[in-house]
Coordinates of C-alpha atoms in Angstrom, one line a residue:
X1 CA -85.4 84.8 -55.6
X2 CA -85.2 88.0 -57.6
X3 CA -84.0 91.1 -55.7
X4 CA -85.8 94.8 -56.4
X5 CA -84.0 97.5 -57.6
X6 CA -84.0 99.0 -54.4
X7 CA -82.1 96.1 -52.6
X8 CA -79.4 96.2 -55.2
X9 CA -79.6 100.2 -54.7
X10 CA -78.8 99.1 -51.2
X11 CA -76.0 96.6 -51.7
X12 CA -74.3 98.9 -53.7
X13 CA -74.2 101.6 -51.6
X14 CA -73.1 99.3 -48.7
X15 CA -70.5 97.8 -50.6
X16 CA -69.4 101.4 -51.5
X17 CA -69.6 102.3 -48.4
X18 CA -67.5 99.3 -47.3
X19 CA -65.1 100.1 -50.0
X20 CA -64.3 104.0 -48.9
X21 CA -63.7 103.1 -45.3
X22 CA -61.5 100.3 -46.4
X23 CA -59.4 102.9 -48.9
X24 CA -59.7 105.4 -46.2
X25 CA -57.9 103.0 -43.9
X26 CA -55.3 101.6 -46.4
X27 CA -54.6 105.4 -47.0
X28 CA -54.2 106.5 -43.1
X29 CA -51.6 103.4 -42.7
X30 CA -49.4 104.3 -45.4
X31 CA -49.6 108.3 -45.4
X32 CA -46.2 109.4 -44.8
X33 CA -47.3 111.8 -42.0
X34 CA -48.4 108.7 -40.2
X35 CA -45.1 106.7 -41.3
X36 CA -43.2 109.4 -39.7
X37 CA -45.0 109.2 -36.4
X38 CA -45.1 105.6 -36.2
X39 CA -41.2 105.5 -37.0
X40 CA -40.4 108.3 -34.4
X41 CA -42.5 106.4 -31.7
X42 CA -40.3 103.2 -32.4
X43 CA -37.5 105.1 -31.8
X44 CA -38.1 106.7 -28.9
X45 CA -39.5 103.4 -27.4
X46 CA -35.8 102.1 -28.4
X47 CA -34.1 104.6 -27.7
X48 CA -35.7 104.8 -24.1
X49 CA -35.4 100.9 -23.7
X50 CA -31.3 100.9 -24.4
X51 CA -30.9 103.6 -21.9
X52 CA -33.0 101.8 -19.1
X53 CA -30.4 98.9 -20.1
X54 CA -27.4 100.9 -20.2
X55 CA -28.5 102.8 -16.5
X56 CA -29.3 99.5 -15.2
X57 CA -25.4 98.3 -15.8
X58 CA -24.1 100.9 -13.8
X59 CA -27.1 101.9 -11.4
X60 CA -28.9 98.7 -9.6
X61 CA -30.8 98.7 -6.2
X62 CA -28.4 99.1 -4.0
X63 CA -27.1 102.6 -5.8
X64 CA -24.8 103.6 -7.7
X65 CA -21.8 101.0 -8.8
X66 CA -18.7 102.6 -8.8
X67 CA -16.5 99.6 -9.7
X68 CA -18.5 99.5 -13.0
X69 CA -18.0 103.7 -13.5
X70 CA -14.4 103.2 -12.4
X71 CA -13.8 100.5 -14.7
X72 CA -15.3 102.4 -17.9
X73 CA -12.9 105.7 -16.7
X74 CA -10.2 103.9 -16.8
X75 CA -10.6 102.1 -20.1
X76 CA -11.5 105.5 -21.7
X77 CA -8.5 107.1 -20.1
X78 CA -6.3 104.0 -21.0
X79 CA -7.7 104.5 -24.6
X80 CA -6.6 108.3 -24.8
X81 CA -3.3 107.4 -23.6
X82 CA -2.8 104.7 -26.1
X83 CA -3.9 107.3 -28.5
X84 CA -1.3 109.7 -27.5
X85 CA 1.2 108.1 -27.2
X86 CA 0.5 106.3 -31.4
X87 CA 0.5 110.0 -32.3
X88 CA 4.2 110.7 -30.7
X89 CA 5.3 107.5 -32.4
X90 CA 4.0 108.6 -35.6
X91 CA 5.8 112.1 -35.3
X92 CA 8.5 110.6 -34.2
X93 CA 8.2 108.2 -37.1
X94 CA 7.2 110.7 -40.3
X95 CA 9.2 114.1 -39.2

């Protein structure tokens, strides 16, 4: 079966038509405006999820846990103190 001219008009310009919305689209998921939001949004999601995890560790249902806050205090002042006292040692040491 031979087509008319103006059915192969009419594929064309459905197969054109097919083909801008399908560069369109290819261009929309790569523009770097997009890249940018998509990357921003993952990192907030992230960001949001690892501070949910790191609040849960040291807030749970029945409040706050103070053995957990106490515990990190004391490591961080334990690490200072270390830290102070490999600095006399070093003066003590080089001067």
């Amino acid at each position: 079966m031979t087509k008319t001219p103006d059915e192969i008009r009419a594929e064309i310009k459905a197969a054109r038509d097919q083909l801008t919305d399908s560069v369109r689209g290819l261009s929309s998921e790569v523009h770097p405006s997009i890249i940018k939001q998509r990357t921003l949004q993952h990192i907030k999601e992230t960001a949001a999820e690892k501070t949910q995890a790191v609040k849960a560790v040291f807030v749970d249902d029945a409040g706050v846990r103070w053995d957990r806050i106490g515990t990190v205090v004391l490591l961080a002042a334990s690490v200072l103190l270390v830290q102070g006292s490999l600095r006399g040692v070093k003066r003590l040491i080089f001067h």
